[in-house]
Amino acid sequence: MKNKFNLITSKEWLPFQKSWFRFDNDERLYRDNIRFFTKADELNQPIAYYGPSYDLFEKIAKENSLSSIALENLDTDAQFVMIDLRGQISLSTSLAEYSELRDKILSLLENNFNRVLNRRFIAIFMPNIQNGPHYYAYAWDMAEYVSQIYSLKDDKIACYDGQTAPVNNNEYFTPSNSFIYCLYFRKDEFSKGKRNGEKYHFLTSHNTQIKHPVYSEIPGWFILKPQPRNKKEILHPAKYPEDLVKMYIRTFTKEGDNVFDPMSGTGSTELGALQIGRNGYGAELSDFFADIANGRCNDFINNGQSDKKNSFLILNKDARLITQKDFPPIDYMVTSPPYWNMLNMKGAENQAKRIEKGLMTNYSDAPDDLGNIENYWAFINSLKEIYLNIASLMKPGGYMTIVVKNIKKKGTNYPYAWDLAHVLQEKLILLPENFWCQDDIPIAPFGYGNTWVSNTFHQYCLNFQIPDE
Ligand SMILES: C[S@@+](CC[C@H](N)C(=O)[O-])C[C@H]1O[C@@H](n2cnc3c(N)ncnc32)[C@H](O)[C@@H]1O
């Protein structure tokens, strides 16, 4: 296939498509992006830059036979725009300072809208920040605003080695200073070119202040190699590893506590809880999976795998109908909801493989299965209702962890993780997120030769705290 998008071969194209990568140095970050998003031969248009390292940008542009220009001075069509805000957003950047910077960037992007070539990209590098007891999702906020002007296409995570410990203080949750976001936007037929003034509340919400500090040793990002799944577990299309839940359960609970999952699937949460001396409770809509979940916990307790007699119960019940009397008091919730209706997209890569093997591709065809809700916001709001109901059954100061990922569907990017965090933040306190980075899935050459579509291999582990009344 002729590569119309850039001048690199599939050998260079494929690794760039992985949605997380280990950060080496600025030069490598800039070079990889410039080489991927530009084309020197036919286009002969400049690439534009905003950030602290123009000299580096210019040097790499030259190496690739491209001309470069500062975004502020752009006066002709650009084929790529790179905005590096890492130096301007630090652990002490206040909301007011960030808002000023955001306005500056948005004005630059609006003013230059007509000078970005159609179907070409804008990359923004920036972090979310924990400033003392406040956690500010600056990157998600910026993404929401920029996506009013250009089309949001992707988010990629640059993972920093050796920076997994808190740097500002030990009193609060682990600051997410071990990764930054690379946000990608495209100018295309869906881009509006102007801010629409809609308010997004990531930052204006009252719930940015962490009230009951917890020290978490969970790094900002981590790779887990899930155990191969057994015959029963593989029947479920989207199981998460017990090792993942155990890491969170250890951080947020003590022995004997009650761990809860309103969408238990194969019971990984409850089994993980039992394996480390906690009780595991939950609900699951499908009777088929609820049986598997109870069976796995039962085997663990009754077949001599445990010397402790912890309790478990997975009710075959709609998570929307959970009430206080269903379970003992809940100390911590960890869960992974359906990824909207993505399992009904039969053409998706892993779906085809499951069909081939005769395995179930979705959870059920039941109308009350959240994975069958067609409308995206109706889906998000159902989850909101479920989690806020569970939060109301828990003690103030308690924690919740939700494992999700952003979704790309038919060319549109739905920032599911950010949207869910956003709606829950109306009532819950958002804590720094961690990433479960998947390293065991082959990369598929999506969009090769035409455009940029990443392979999403980073799962968001969203953490929340329940505020005082
Ligand atoms: C991503 S899976 C969870 C997998 C689980 N963490 C595991 O490791 O096996 C989401 C689960 O939500 C369940 N589900 C969908 N709608 C539900 C509802 N209304 N109430 C309860 N569970 C529901 C699905 O049947 C599915 O098992």
Short mmCIF file of N, CA and C in Angstrom, two decimals, residues 9 49 61 72 123 133 143 176 178 182 200 241 263 279 300 305 311 315 337 350 367 380-381 431 433:
data_model
loop_
_atom_site.label_atom_id
_atom_site.label_comp_id
_atom_site.label_asym_id
_atom_site.label_seq_id
_atom_site.Cartn_x
_atom_site.Cartn_y
_atom_site.Cartn_z
N THR A 9 8.42 3.70 7.10
CA THR A 9 7.98 2.35 6.70
C THR A 9 7.18 1.73 7.84
N TYR A 49 5.49 25.06 16.06
CA TYR A 49 5.87 24.64 17.42
C TYR A 49 5.55 25.70 18.46
N ALA A 61 13.52 19.10 12.48
CA ALA A 61 12.82 19.46 11.24
C ALA A 61 13.81 19.44 10.08
N GLU A 72 3.28 31.00 17.08
CA GLU A 72 2.87 32.42 17.16
C GLU A 72 3.11 33.14 15.84
N ALA A 123 -0.30 17.92 18.18
CA ALA A 123 0.07 17.12 19.36
C ALA A 123 0.31 18.06 20.53
N PRO A 133 -2.83 19.13 48.28
CA PRO A 133 -3.96 18.22 48.41
C PRO A 133 -4.93 18.28 47.23
N ALA A 143 -7.80 18.73 26.82
CA ALA A 143 -8.30 17.89 25.72
C ALA A 143 -9.75 18.24 25.41
N SER A 176 0.86 11.73 40.21
CA SER A 176 1.04 11.02 38.94
C SER A 176 2.15 11.70 38.17
N SER A 178 4.79 10.31 37.03
CA SER A 178 5.63 9.35 36.33
C SER A 178 5.18 9.16 34.88
N CYS A 182 0.28 12.60 25.85
CA CYS A 182 0.46 13.13 24.51
C CYS A 182 -0.95 13.12 23.91
N TYR A 200 -17.05 22.66 31.07
CA TYR A 200 -16.70 21.33 31.51
C TYR A 200 -16.20 21.52 32.94
N PRO A 241 -7.09 -9.10 35.49
CA PRO A 241 -6.30 -10.04 36.28
C PRO A 241 -6.47 -9.85 37.79
N MET A 263 -20.17 -5.17 39.15
CA MET A 263 -20.22 -5.87 37.85
C MET A 263 -19.12 -6.91 37.84
N ASN A 279 -12.95 -10.01 52.49
CA ASN A 279 -14.20 -10.61 52.02
C ASN A 279 -14.55 -10.02 50.67
N PHE A 300 -11.97 -21.79 45.93
CA PHE A 300 -10.84 -21.26 46.68
C PHE A 300 -11.03 -21.50 48.19
N GLN A 305 -7.55 -24.13 49.44
CA GLN A 305 -6.59 -23.13 48.97
C GLN A 305 -6.46 -21.98 49.97
N SER A 311 -15.54 -14.44 53.81
CA SER A 311 -16.86 -14.65 53.19
C SER A 311 -16.89 -14.08 51.78
N LEU A 315 -24.21 -11.79 43.96
CA LEU A 315 -25.63 -11.89 43.65
C LEU A 315 -25.84 -11.76 42.15
N PRO A 337 -16.37 -1.71 34.40
CA PRO A 337 -17.68 -1.79 33.73
C PRO A 337 -17.52 -2.19 32.26
N ASN A 350 -10.27 -8.31 18.15
CA ASN A 350 -10.30 -9.49 19.03
C ASN A 350 -11.63 -10.22 18.96
N PRO A 367 -31.57 -6.49 27.57
CA PRO A 367 -31.67 -5.02 27.46
C PRO A 367 -31.13 -4.31 28.70
N ILE A 380 -23.06 6.47 30.05
CA ILE A 380 -22.23 7.12 31.09
C ILE A 380 -23.09 7.48 32.30
N ASN A 381 -24.29 7.99 32.03
CA ASN A 381 -25.14 8.40 33.15
C ASN A 381 -25.66 7.21 33.96
N LEU A 431 -8.85 11.26 42.54
CA LEU A 431 -7.45 11.07 42.96
C LEU A 431 -6.62 10.79 41.71
N GLU A 433 -4.78 9.10 38.74
CA GLU A 433 -5.01 7.83 38.06
C GLU A 433 -3.71 7.06 37.92
#
